[in-house]
């Protein structure tokens, strides 16, 4: 039999429906691949083998009687940020030590309702704070991609680094992820996978460990645009448990994938042409525009004048919200407790030991910008700038632009423990320079693999859409995927 | 605006994160790097601009004012590091 883990999600789903193979067979194939690869890649921090087998058997039972949901029997990986009932849910943080929730996140419940099988929980940056998956309490994830002829370990991006690495190395058919400033799209770009952050409100945040509530959105990382569309259709939907959940019908996103871009207007924002941007990124961007043009799209130069202020505004808004959201980790209700001489001492010692350095840094920045005397100068000003960033996009869309094409990241994957990135927090933050505007404006954005750099590492392009128009992103993303011609599979060094 | 060592200690207190004396200088330089980076927001003319309160135009929904869940204190405390009779246990806070 062919290696079942090499089938993409759509083919897995079809093969299961046709009973070419069973869910238990696919699940066992993935579990055995994980057992081999995980000691090297560190993508999973908890493998739920027993539960996976039980879910697969139930799916097979349904499939045998021609029953079952759209994802019946398909094995998935789940980012550790999603609450999964009675299963490891720690946001890759030490402060949530041993936490096993009594409830299920809405997004994962939607996936189980549609028949999917859970393989385990995926590694990530602690509390989704990071762009390299190096802030995890469980150690860094290794990118399945290496430079041609090289054997240096590279980062998979972050914060959904485990999701991206697992999808790219065939350790799940697709994965859930979350994106607060680029945490789906940047790792997707760095691993040659497809990642979409839907419009704010499209997926329920219920049961997702909160980082920055006005920016957080769930979305999938998958191997193809079609797979991402199938995943998002199941993940999305209105949920009364999330007060910002959009009460809108979820379209069949997969139906939009082959729609093409004929007659669409694609905007090219001049502000994304950054000083010092590598020539190969510039070239790839240009190529992407040519591909869209060849399929009948019109290209239009646009201006998003407040682009350069998105990242600094983000580094006020996100830490401010984080400092408030993370106040709940106090050593009382769940997770780690470090004893102290009184209750304040206990709080301080618990949080000092439970949070990693990056998380502490962000909580402290957030605490500072919200503190008396600084609130207006920092927080209110940043929220005003955010209004301007969103207005830039609104004006472009009102002017007839259907979607916007930009690079996804300023570079391909970099080395683990990169000196330059680790010596200056701002350098690491610049990874999100092209993605963070989208969160600030609440828009949907998709990253699609489009080319490779001079070392043979994957590079992605990003498409940004109008609110709740993910369909156009899938259609245009598919055009880029086809034109790029594939080849975004790493060579397998981890099973040797 | 730059923070000094005293401010770092104060932020640590406010954030309820113990900052040891030998960590102060490190945090100070990291926080100042970030604050230096966000300084450029002062270039933006924000006069007459409303601060964003909701990224998508929506009205917060209201629901009927009635109890919709509860009655399971055992589940609430199940992950607590220390609990007794379905109460969270903490060090003594009143004399």
Coordinates of C-alpha atoms in Angstrom, one line a residue:
Chain A
X1 CA 0.0 0.0 0.0
X2 CA 1.2 3.6 -0.7
X3 CA 2.3 5.6 2.4
X4 CA -1.0 6.8 3.7
X5 CA 0.6 9.8 5.4
X6 CA 1.7 11.2 2.0
X7 CA -2.0 11.7 0.9
X8 CA -3.3 15.2 1.4
X9 CA -6.4 15.8 3.4
X10 CA -8.9 15.8 0.4
X11 CA -7.4 12.5 -0.9
X12 CA -7.5 11.0 2.6
X13 CA -11.1 11.9 3.1
X14 CA -12.0 10.5 -0.4
X15 CA -10.1 7.3 0.2
X16 CA -11.8 6.8 3.5
X17 CA -15.3 7.4 2.0
X18 CA -14.5 4.9 -0.8
X19 CA -13.2 2.5 1.8
X20 CA -9.9 2.1 0.0
X21 CA -8.4 2.1 3.5
X22 CA -9.7 2.5 7.0
X23 CA -9.3 5.4 9.4
X24 CA -7.5 3.0 11.8
X25 CA -5.0 2.3 9.1
X26 CA -4.3 6.0 8.4
X27 CA -4.2 6.7 12.1
X28 CA -1.7 3.9 12.7
X29 CA 0.4 5.2 9.8
X30 CA 0.5 8.7 11.3
X31 CA 1.2 7.4 14.9
X32 CA 4.1 5.4 13.6
X33 CA 5.5 8.3 11.6
X34 CA 5.2 10.5 14.7
X35 CA 7.0 7.9 16.8
X36 CA 9.9 8.0 14.4
X37 CA 10.1 11.7 13.6
X38 CA 9.1 13.4 16.8
X39 CA 12.4 12.8 18.8
X40 CA 14.0 14.8 16.0
X41 CA 11.4 17.4 15.1
X42 CA 9.7 17.9 18.5
X43 CA 6.5 18.9 16.8
X44 CA 4.1 17.1 19.2
X45 CA 4.3 17.6 22.9
X46 CA 1.6 15.1 23.7
X47 CA 0.5 12.2 21.5
X48 CA -3.0 10.8 22.2
X49 CA -2.5 7.4 20.6
X50 CA -5.2 5.6 22.6
X51 CA -7.8 8.3 22.0
X52 CA -6.8 8.5 18.3
X53 CA -7.4 4.8 17.8
X54 CA -10.8 4.9 19.6
X55 CA -11.9 7.9 17.5
X56 CA -10.7 6.1 14.3
X57 CA -12.6 3.0 15.2
X58 CA -15.8 5.0 15.7
X59 CA -15.2 6.7 12.4
X60 CA -14.7 3.4 10.6
X61 CA -17.9 2.2 12.1
X62 CA -19.8 5.2 10.6
X63 CA -18.0 5.0 7.3
X64 CA -18.8 1.3 6.9
X65 CA -22.5 2.2 7.1
X66 CA -22.0 5.0 4.6
X67 CA -22.4 7.6 7.3
X68 CA -20.1 10.2 8.8
X69 CA -19.2 13.9 8.6
X70 CA -17.1 15.9 6.1
X71 CA -13.8 15.0 7.9
X72 CA -14.8 11.5 9.0
X73 CA -11.8 9.5 10.0
X74 CA -9.2 12.2 9.0
X75 CA -6.3 12.4 11.6
X76 CA -5.4 16.0 12.7
X77 CA -2.9 17.6 15.0
X78 CA -4.1 20.3 17.5
X79 CA -2.1 23.2 18.7
X80 CA -1.6 23.1 22.4
X81 CA -3.5 26.4 22.7
X82 CA -6.9 24.7 22.1
X83 CA -8.6 23.3 25.2
X84 CA -9.2 19.6 24.7
X85 CA -11.2 17.9 27.3
X86 CA -9.1 15.8 29.8
X87 CA -6.1 16.2 27.5
X88 CA -2.8 18.2 27.9
X89 CA -3.6 21.9 27.3
X90 CA -0.8 24.1 28.5
X91 CA -0.1 26.7 25.8
X92 CA 3.4 25.2 25.9
X93 CA 3.9 27.0 29.3
X94 CA 5.2 25.7 32.5
X95 CA 2.6 27.8 34.4
X96 CA -0.2 25.5 33.1
X97 CA 1.7 22.4 34.4
X98 CA -0.6 19.3 34.4
X99 CA -3.6 21.4 33.3
X100 CA -6.3 19.2 31.7
X101 CA -9.5 21.2 31.0
X102 CA -13.0 19.9 31.7
X103 CA -14.3 21.4 28.5
X104 CA -13.6 21.4 24.8
X105 CA -12.8 24.4 22.6
X106 CA -15.5 25.3 20.1
X107 CA -13.1 24.9 17.1
X108 CA -12.0 21.4 18.1
X109 CA -15.5 20.4 19.0
X110 CA -16.6 21.4 15.5
X111 CA -13.8 19.2 14.0
X112 CA -14.8 16.2 16.1
X113 CA -18.5 16.8 15.2
X114 CA -17.4 16.5 11.6
X115 CA -15.7 13.2 12.3
X116 CA -12.0 14.2 12.6
X117 CA -9.5 12.1 14.7
X118 CA -7.1 13.7 17.2
X119 CA -3.5 12.6 17.0
X120 CA -2.2 14.8 19.8
X121 CA -1.2 18.3 20.9
X122 CA 1.3 20.3 18.9
X123 CA 4.2 22.4 20.2
X124 CA 4.1 26.2 19.9
X125 CA 5.7 29.3 21.3
X126 CA 4.7 29.8 25.0
X127 CA 1.3 31.4 25.0
X128 CA 1.7 31.9 21.2
X129 CA 4.3 34.6 21.9
X130 CA 7.2 34.2 19.4
X131 CA 8.1 33.8 15.8
X132 CA 10.5 30.9 15.9
X133 CA 8.9 28.4 18.3
X134 CA 11.9 28.8 20.6
X135 CA 10.0 30.1 23.6
X136 CA 8.1 26.8 24.2
X137 CA 8.7 25.3 27.6
X138 CA 9.0 22.0 25.7
X139 CA 12.0 23.1 23.6
X140 CA 12.2 24.4 20.1
X141 CA 10.5 22.7 17.1
X142 CA 12.9 21.8 14.3
X143 CA 11.9 22.8 10.7
X144 CA 11.7 19.7 8.5
X145 CA 13.4 21.9 5.8
X146 CA 17.1 22.2 5.6
X147 CA 19.3 24.2 3.3
X148 CA 20.3 22.2 0.2
X149 CA 23.3 20.1 1.2
X150 CA 23.2 21.5 4.8
X151 CA 22.4 19.8 8.1
X152 CA 21.9 22.8 10.3
X153 CA 18.6 22.9 12.3
X154 CA 16.3 25.7 11.3
X155 CA 13.3 27.2 13.0
X156 CA 9.8 26.4 11.6
X157 CA 8.6 29.9 12.5
X158 CA 6.0 30.6 15.2
X159 CA 4.0 30.6 17.1
X160 CA 2.3 27.7 15.4
X161 CA 5.7 26.1 14.7
X162 CA 4.6 22.6 15.8
X163 CA 1.5 22.8 13.5
X164 CA 3.5 23.9 10.5
X165 CA 6.3 21.3 11.0
X166 CA 3.9 18.5 11.6
X167 CA 1.9 19.2 8.4
X168 CA 5.1 19.7 6.3
X169 CA 6.7 16.4 7.6
X170 CA 3.5 14.3 7.1
X171 CA 2.8 13.9 10.8
X172 CA -0.9 14.8 10.4
X173 CA -3.2 15.4 7.5
X174 CA -3.7 19.0 8.6
X175 CA -3.5 21.0 11.9
X176 CA -5.2 23.7 13.8
X177 CA -3.3 26.9 14.5
X178 CA -3.8 30.4 15.8
X179 CA -2.7 33.8 14.6
X180 CA -2.3 37.0 16.7
X181 CA 0.3 38.8 14.6
X182 CA 1.3 36.2 12.0
X183 CA 1.5 33.0 13.9
X184 CA -0.3 30.9 11.2
X185 CA 1.0 32.6 8.1
X186 CA 4.7 33.1 9.0
X187 CA 5.3 29.4 10.0
X188 CA 3.3 28.2 7.0
X189 CA 5.6 30.3 4.8
X190 CA 8.7 29.0 6.5
X191 CA 7.7 25.3 6.0
X192 CA 6.2 25.4 2.5
X193 CA 2.6 24.9 3.8
X194 CA -0.6 26.8 3.4
X195 CA -2.0 28.8 6.3
X196 CA -5.0 31.0 6.6
X197 CA -6.0 33.4 9.3
X198 CA -9.7 34.1 8.7
X199 CA -11.5 37.3 9.4
X200 CA -11.7 38.2 13.1
X201 CA -14.9 36.6 14.4
X202 CA -15.0 33.8 11.8
X203 CA -13.8 31.1 14.3
X204 CA -14.9 31.1 17.9
X205 CA -12.3 31.9 20.5
X206 CA -14.1 29.9 23.1
X207 CA -11.7 27.5 24.7
X208 CA -8.6 28.9 23.0
X209 CA -6.1 30.1 25.7
X210 CA -6.2 33.9 25.3
X211 CA -3.2 35.9 24.3
X212 CA -4.5 39.2 22.9
X213 CA -8.2 38.9 22.6
X214 CA -8.9 41.6 20.0
X215 CA -6.3 40.0 17.6
X216 CA -6.4 36.2 18.2
X217 CA -8.0 34.1 15.5
X218 CA -7.9 30.4 14.8
X219 CA -7.3 28.9 11.4
X220 CA -5.8 25.9 9.7
X221 CA -2.3 25.0 8.4
X222 CA -2.6 22.4 5.6
X223 CA -0.6 21.0 2.7
X224 CA -2.8 22.5 -0.1
X225 CA -5.1 25.4 -0.6
X226 CA -8.0 23.0 -1.0
X227 CA -7.1 21.2 2.3
X228 CA -7.0 24.6 4.1
X229 CA -10.5 25.4 2.7
X230 CA -11.9 22.1 3.8
X231 CA -10.5 22.6 7.3
X232 CA -11.7 26.2 7.7
X233 CA -15.2 25.2 6.6
X234 CA -15.3 22.7 9.6
X235 CA -13.5 25.0 12.1
X236 CA -15.6 28.2 11.5
X237 CA -19.1 29.1 12.7
X238 CA -21.1 31.2 15.0
X239 CA -20.8 30.5 18.7
X240 CA -22.8 32.2 21.4
X241 CA -20.0 31.5 23.8
X242 CA -17.7 34.0 22.1
X243 CA -19.2 37.5 22.2
X244 CA -17.1 38.5 19.2
X245 CA -18.1 35.5 17.1
X246 CA -19.7 36.6 13.8
X247 CA -23.3 35.4 13.3
X248 CA -22.8 34.6 9.7
X249 CA -23.3 31.4 7.6
X250 CA -20.1 29.6 6.8
X251 CA -19.7 29.1 3.0
X252 CA -18.4 25.9 1.6
X253 CA -14.9 27.3 1.1
X254 CA -13.7 24.4 -0.9
X255 CA -16.2 25.3 -3.6
X256 CA -14.4 28.6 -4.1
X257 CA -11.0 27.1 -4.6
X258 CA -11.1 26.6 -8.4
X259 CA -13.0 29.9 -9.1
X260 CA -10.0 31.6 -10.6
X261 CA -9.1 35.3 -10.5
X262 CA -10.5 36.5 -13.9
X263 CA -11.8 40.0 -13.5
X264 CA -10.4 40.5 -10.0
X265 CA -8.4 43.5 -9.0
X266 CA -5.3 42.7 -7.0
X267 CA -3.7 45.6 -5.0
X268 CA 0.1 46.0 -4.6
X269 CA 0.9 48.2 -1.6
X270 CA 4.0 50.2 -2.2
X271 CA 4.7 50.5 1.5
X272 CA 5.5 46.7 1.6
X273 CA 8.6 47.3 -0.5
X274 CA 10.9 47.6 2.5
X275 CA 14.5 48.9 2.6
X276 CA 16.9 46.0 2.6
X277 CA 14.3 43.5 1.4
X278 CA 16.2 40.5 -0.2
X279 CA 16.0 40.6 -4.0
X280 CA 14.6 37.1 -4.2
X281 CA 11.6 38.1 -2.1
X282 CA 11.0 41.1 -4.4
X283 CA 11.3 38.8 -7.4
X284 CA 8.9 36.3 -6.0
X285 CA 6.4 39.0 -5.3
X286 CA 6.7 40.2 -8.9
X287 CA 6.3 36.6 -10.2
X288 CA 3.1 36.2 -8.1
X289 CA 1.6 39.3 -9.7
X290 CA 2.5 37.9 -13.2
X291 CA 0.8 34.6 -12.4
X292 CA -2.4 36.4 -11.3
X293 CA -2.3 38.6 -14.3
X294 CA -2.0 35.6 -16.6
X295 CA -5.2 34.3 -15.2
X296 CA -7.1 37.5 -15.9
X297 CA -6.6 39.6 -12.8
X298 CA -5.9 43.3 -13.0
X299 CA -3.0 44.6 -11.0
X300 CA -3.3 48.0 -9.2
X301 CA -0.7 49.9 -7.3
X302 CA -2.1 51.0 -4.0
X303 CA -1.0 52.9 -0.9
X304 CA -1.4 51.8 2.7
X305 CA 0.4 54.7 4.3
X306 CA 0.3 53.5 8.0
X307 CA 1.8 50.1 7.3
X308 CA 5.1 50.9 9.1
X309 CA 3.2 51.8 12.3
X310 CA 1.4 48.5 12.5
X311 CA 4.2 46.6 14.2
X312 CA 5.0 49.2 16.9
X313 CA 1.2 49.7 17.6
X314 CA 1.0 45.9 17.8
X315 CA 3.7 45.8 20.4
X316 CA 1.6 48.0 22.6
X317 CA -1.8 46.5 22.0
X318 CA -0.9 42.9 22.2
X319 CA 1.2 43.0 25.4
X320 CA -1.4 45.2 27.0
X321 CA -4.1 42.6 26.3
X322 CA -1.7 39.8 27.3
X323 CA -0.8 41.4 30.6
X324 CA -4.5 41.5 31.4
X325 CA -5.4 38.0 30.1
X326 CA -2.4 36.4 31.8
X327 CA -3.3 37.8 35.2
X328 CA -5.4 34.7 35.8
X329 CA -2.3 32.5 36.2
X330 CA -1.7 33.1 39.9
X331 CA -1.0 29.6 41.3
X332 CA -4.5 29.3 42.8
X333 CA -7.0 28.0 40.2
X334 CA -4.8 25.7 38.1
X335 CA -1.3 24.9 37.1
X336 CA 1.9 25.6 38.9
X337 CA 2.2 27.0 42.4
X338 CA 5.4 28.0 44.1
X339 CA 4.9 28.5 47.9
X340 CA 5.7 31.9 49.4
X341 CA 5.7 33.5 52.8
X342 CA 2.3 35.2 52.0
X343 CA -0.1 35.3 49.1
X344 CA 1.6 38.1 47.2
X345 CA 4.9 36.3 47.6
X346 CA 3.3 33.1 46.2
X347 CA 1.9 35.0 43.2
X348 CA 5.2 36.6 42.4
X349 CA 7.3 33.4 42.8
X350 CA 4.7 31.3 40.8
X351 CA 4.7 33.8 37.9
X352 CA 8.4 34.2 37.9
X353 CA 9.0 30.5 37.7
X354 CA 6.0 29.6 35.5
X355 CA 6.4 32.1 32.7
X356 CA 9.3 32.1 30.3
X357 CA 11.4 35.1 29.6
X358 CA 9.5 36.3 26.5
X359 CA 6.2 36.0 28.2
X360 CA 7.4 37.9 31.3
X361 CA 8.9 40.6 29.0
X362 CA 5.5 41.1 27.3
X363 CA 3.5 41.0 30.5
X364 CA 5.8 43.7 31.9
X365 CA 5.6 45.9 28.8
X366 CA 1.8 45.5 28.8
X367 CA 1.7 46.4 32.5
X368 CA 3.8 49.5 31.9
X369 CA 1.8 50.8 29.0
X370 CA -1.4 50.4 30.9
X371 CA -0.1 51.9 34.1
X372 CA -1.3 55.2 35.5
X373 CA 0.1 58.1 33.5
X374 CA 1.1 56.1 30.5
X375 CA -2.2 54.8 29.3
X376 CA -3.0 57.7 27.0
X377 CA 0.5 58.1 25.7
X378 CA 0.9 54.5 24.7
X379 CA -2.3 52.5 24.7
X380 CA -4.9 55.0 23.5
X381 CA -2.4 56.3 20.9
X382 CA -1.8 52.8 19.6
X383 CA -5.6 52.2 19.3
X384 CA -5.9 55.4 17.3
X385 CA -3.1 54.3 15.0
X386 CA -5.0 51.0 14.7
X387 CA -8.0 52.9 13.4
X388 CA -5.8 54.5 10.8
X389 CA -4.3 51.2 9.7
X390 CA -7.8 49.7 9.2
X391 CA -8.9 52.8 7.3
X392 CA -6.0 52.4 4.9
X393 CA -7.4 49.0 3.9
X394 CA -11.0 50.2 3.8
X395 CA -10.1 52.9 1.3
X396 CA -8.2 50.4 -0.9
X397 CA -11.2 48.0 -0.9
X398 CA -13.6 50.9 -1.6
X399 CA -11.5 51.8 -4.5
X400 CA -12.2 48.5 -6.2
X401 CA -9.4 46.3 -4.9
X402 CA -10.6 42.7 -4.3
X403 CA -7.5 41.3 -2.6
X404 CA -3.9 42.5 -1.9
X405 CA -0.7 40.6 -2.7
X406 CA 2.4 40.9 -0.5
X407 CA 5.3 38.8 0.6
X408 CA 4.5 36.6 3.6
X409 CA 7.8 37.1 5.5
X410 CA 11.0 39.2 5.1
X411 CA 13.2 36.0 4.8
X412 CA 13.2 32.2 4.7
X413 CA 13.7 30.1 7.8
X414 CA 16.7 31.0 10.0
X415 CA 18.8 29.0 12.4
X416 CA 17.7 27.8 15.8
X417 CA 19.4 30.0 18.5
X418 CA 20.2 32.7 15.9
X419 CA 22.5 35.1 17.6
X420 CA 21.2 38.3 16.0
X421 CA 17.5 37.4 16.6
X422 CA 18.1 36.5 20.2
X423 CA 20.2 39.5 21.1
X424 CA 17.5 42.0 20.2
X425 CA 13.8 41.3 20.8
X426 CA 12.8 43.8 18.1
X427 CA 14.8 41.9 15.4
X428 CA 12.6 38.8 16.2
X429 CA 9.5 40.9 16.1
X430 CA 10.3 42.1 12.5
X431 CA 9.4 38.6 11.3
X432 CA 5.8 39.7 11.5
X433 CA 6.2 42.9 9.6
X434 CA 4.1 41.8 6.6
X435 CA 1.5 39.8 8.6
X436 CA 0.7 42.0 11.6
X437 CA -1.2 44.7 9.7
X438 CA -3.9 42.1 8.9
X439 CA -4.5 41.3 12.6
X440 CA -4.6 44.9 13.5
X441 CA -7.4 45.4 10.8
X442 CA -9.2 42.1 11.6
X443 CA -8.9 41.0 8.0
X444 CA -8.4 37.5 6.5
X445 CA -4.9 36.6 5.2
X446 CA -3.5 33.5 3.6
X447 CA 0.1 32.4 3.1
X448 CA 0.8 30.1 0.1
X449 CA 4.1 28.6 -0.8
X450 CA 5.3 30.3 -4.0
X451 CA 9.0 29.8 -4.5
X452 CA 12.4 29.0 -2.8
X453 CA 15.4 31.1 -1.8
X454 CA 19.0 30.6 -3.0
X455 CA 19.4 27.9 -0.3
X456 CA 16.4 25.9 -1.5
X457 CA 14.2 27.0 1.4
X458 CA 10.5 27.7 0.8
X459 CA 9.1 31.3 0.6
X460 CA 5.5 32.3 0.7
X461 CA 3.3 35.0 -0.6
X462 CA 0.4 36.5 1.3
X463 CA -3.0 37.5 0.1
X464 CA -5.1 39.8 2.2
X465 CA -8.9 40.0 1.7
X466 CA -11.9 42.0 2.5
X467 CA -13.7 41.1 5.8
X468 CA -15.4 37.7 5.5
X469 CA -14.3 37.2 1.9
X470 CA -12.0 34.2 2.6
X471 CA -13.4 32.7 -0.6
X472 CA -11.4 35.1 -2.8
X473 CA -8.3 34.3 -0.9
X474 CA -8.7 30.6 -1.6
X475 CA -9.4 31.2 -5.3
X476 CA -6.3 33.5 -5.7
X477 CA -4.2 31.3 -3.5
X478 CA -5.0 28.3 -5.6
X479 CA -3.8 30.3 -8.7
X480 CA -0.5 30.9 -7.1
X481 CA -0.2 27.3 -5.8
X482 CA -0.8 26.0 -9.4
X483 CA 1.6 28.5 -11.0
X484 CA 4.3 27.8 -8.5
X485 CA 4.2 24.2 -9.6
X486 CA 4.6 22.3 -6.3
X487 CA 7.8 20.8 -5.0
X488 CA 7.2 22.1 -1.5
X489 CA 8.1 18.8 0.2
X490 CA 11.1 18.6 2.4
X491 CA 13.5 15.7 1.9
X492 CA 13.0 13.3 4.7
X493 CA 16.1 13.2 6.9
X494 CA 14.3 12.6 10.1
X495 CA 13.2 8.9 9.5
X496 CA 16.7 7.7 8.8
Chain B
X1 CA 10.4 57.6 27.4
X2 CA 12.9 55.2 28.9
X3 CA 12.5 53.1 32.1
X4 CA 15.1 53.1 34.9
X5 CA 15.9 50.3 37.3
X6 CA 13.4 51.6 39.9
X7 CA 10.6 51.5 37.2
X8 CA 11.5 47.9 36.3
X9 CA 11.2 46.9 39.9
X10 CA 7.8 48.7 40.1
X11 CA 6.5 47.1 37.0
X12 CA 7.5 43.7 38.4
X13 CA 5.5 44.5 41.5
X14 CA 2.5 45.6 39.5
X15 CA 2.7 42.5 37.2
X16 CA 3.2 40.3 40.3
X17 CA 6.3 38.8 38.7
X18 CA 9.3 38.5 41.1
X19 CA 12.3 40.4 39.5
X20 CA 15.5 39.4 41.1
X21 CA 18.2 42.1 41.6
X22 CA 20.5 40.5 39.0
X23 CA 17.7 40.5 36.4
X24 CA 16.9 44.2 36.6
X25 CA 19.5 45.4 34.2
X26 CA 18.5 42.8 31.6
X27 CA 14.8 43.7 31.7
X28 CA 15.7 47.4 31.7
X29 CA 17.6 47.1 28.4
X30 CA 15.0 44.8 26.8
X31 CA 12.1 47.0 27.8
X32 CA 13.9 50.1 26.6
X33 CA 14.6 48.5 23.2
X34 CA 10.9 47.8 22.8
X35 CA 9.8 51.2 24.1
X36 CA 12.4 52.8 21.7
X37 CA 10.8 50.9 18.8
X38 CA 7.3 52.0 19.6
X39 CA 8.4 55.6 20.0
X40 CA 7.9 56.1 16.2
X41 CA 4.1 56.2 16.8
X42 CA 4.6 59.7 18.0
X43 CA 5.2 60.7 14.3
X44 CA 1.6 59.9 13.5
X45 CA -1.0 62.6 13.5
X46 CA -3.9 61.1 15.5
X47 CA -5.8 64.3 16.1
X48 CA -9.5 63.7 15.7
X49 CA -9.0 59.9 15.3
X50 CA -11.2 57.6 17.4
X51 CA -9.3 54.8 19.2
X52 CA -10.4 51.5 18.0
X53 CA -12.7 49.6 20.3
X54 CA -13.9 46.8 18.0
X55 CA -12.1 45.6 14.9
X56 CA -15.3 44.5 13.2
X57 CA -18.4 46.6 13.3
X58 CA -20.5 44.7 15.7
X59 CA -22.8 45.2 18.7
X60 CA -22.1 43.1 21.7
X61 CA -24.9 40.6 22.0
X62 CA -27.0 40.4 25.1
X63 CA -28.5 37.3 26.5
X64 CA -31.3 36.7 28.9
X65 CA -30.2 37.3 32.5
X66 CA -30.4 33.8 33.8
X67 CA -28.0 31.2 35.1
X68 CA -27.0 29.0 32.1
X69 CA -24.3 26.8 33.7
X70 CA -22.9 25.9 37.1
X71 CA -23.6 23.5 39.9
X72 CA -20.4 21.7 39.5
X73 CA -17.8 23.1 42.0
X74 CA -15.9 19.8 41.9
X75 CA -15.1 20.4 38.2
X76 CA -14.1 24.0 38.9
X77 CA -11.4 23.0 41.5
X78 CA -10.3 19.9 39.8
X79 CA -7.1 21.5 38.4
X80 CA -6.3 23.5 41.5
X81 CA -2.9 23.0 43.0
X82 CA -4.6 22.9 46.5
X83 CA -8.3 22.6 47.3
X84 CA -10.5 21.4 50.1
X85 CA -14.2 20.7 50.1
X86 CA -14.4 22.3 46.7
X87 CA -12.7 25.5 47.9
X88 CA -9.5 26.9 46.5
X89 CA -6.9 27.0 49.3
X90 CA -4.5 30.0 49.6
X91 CA -2.1 31.2 52.2
X92 CA -3.8 33.2 55.0
X93 CA -4.8 36.7 53.8
X94 CA -6.3 38.2 57.0
X95 CA -5.0 38.2 60.5

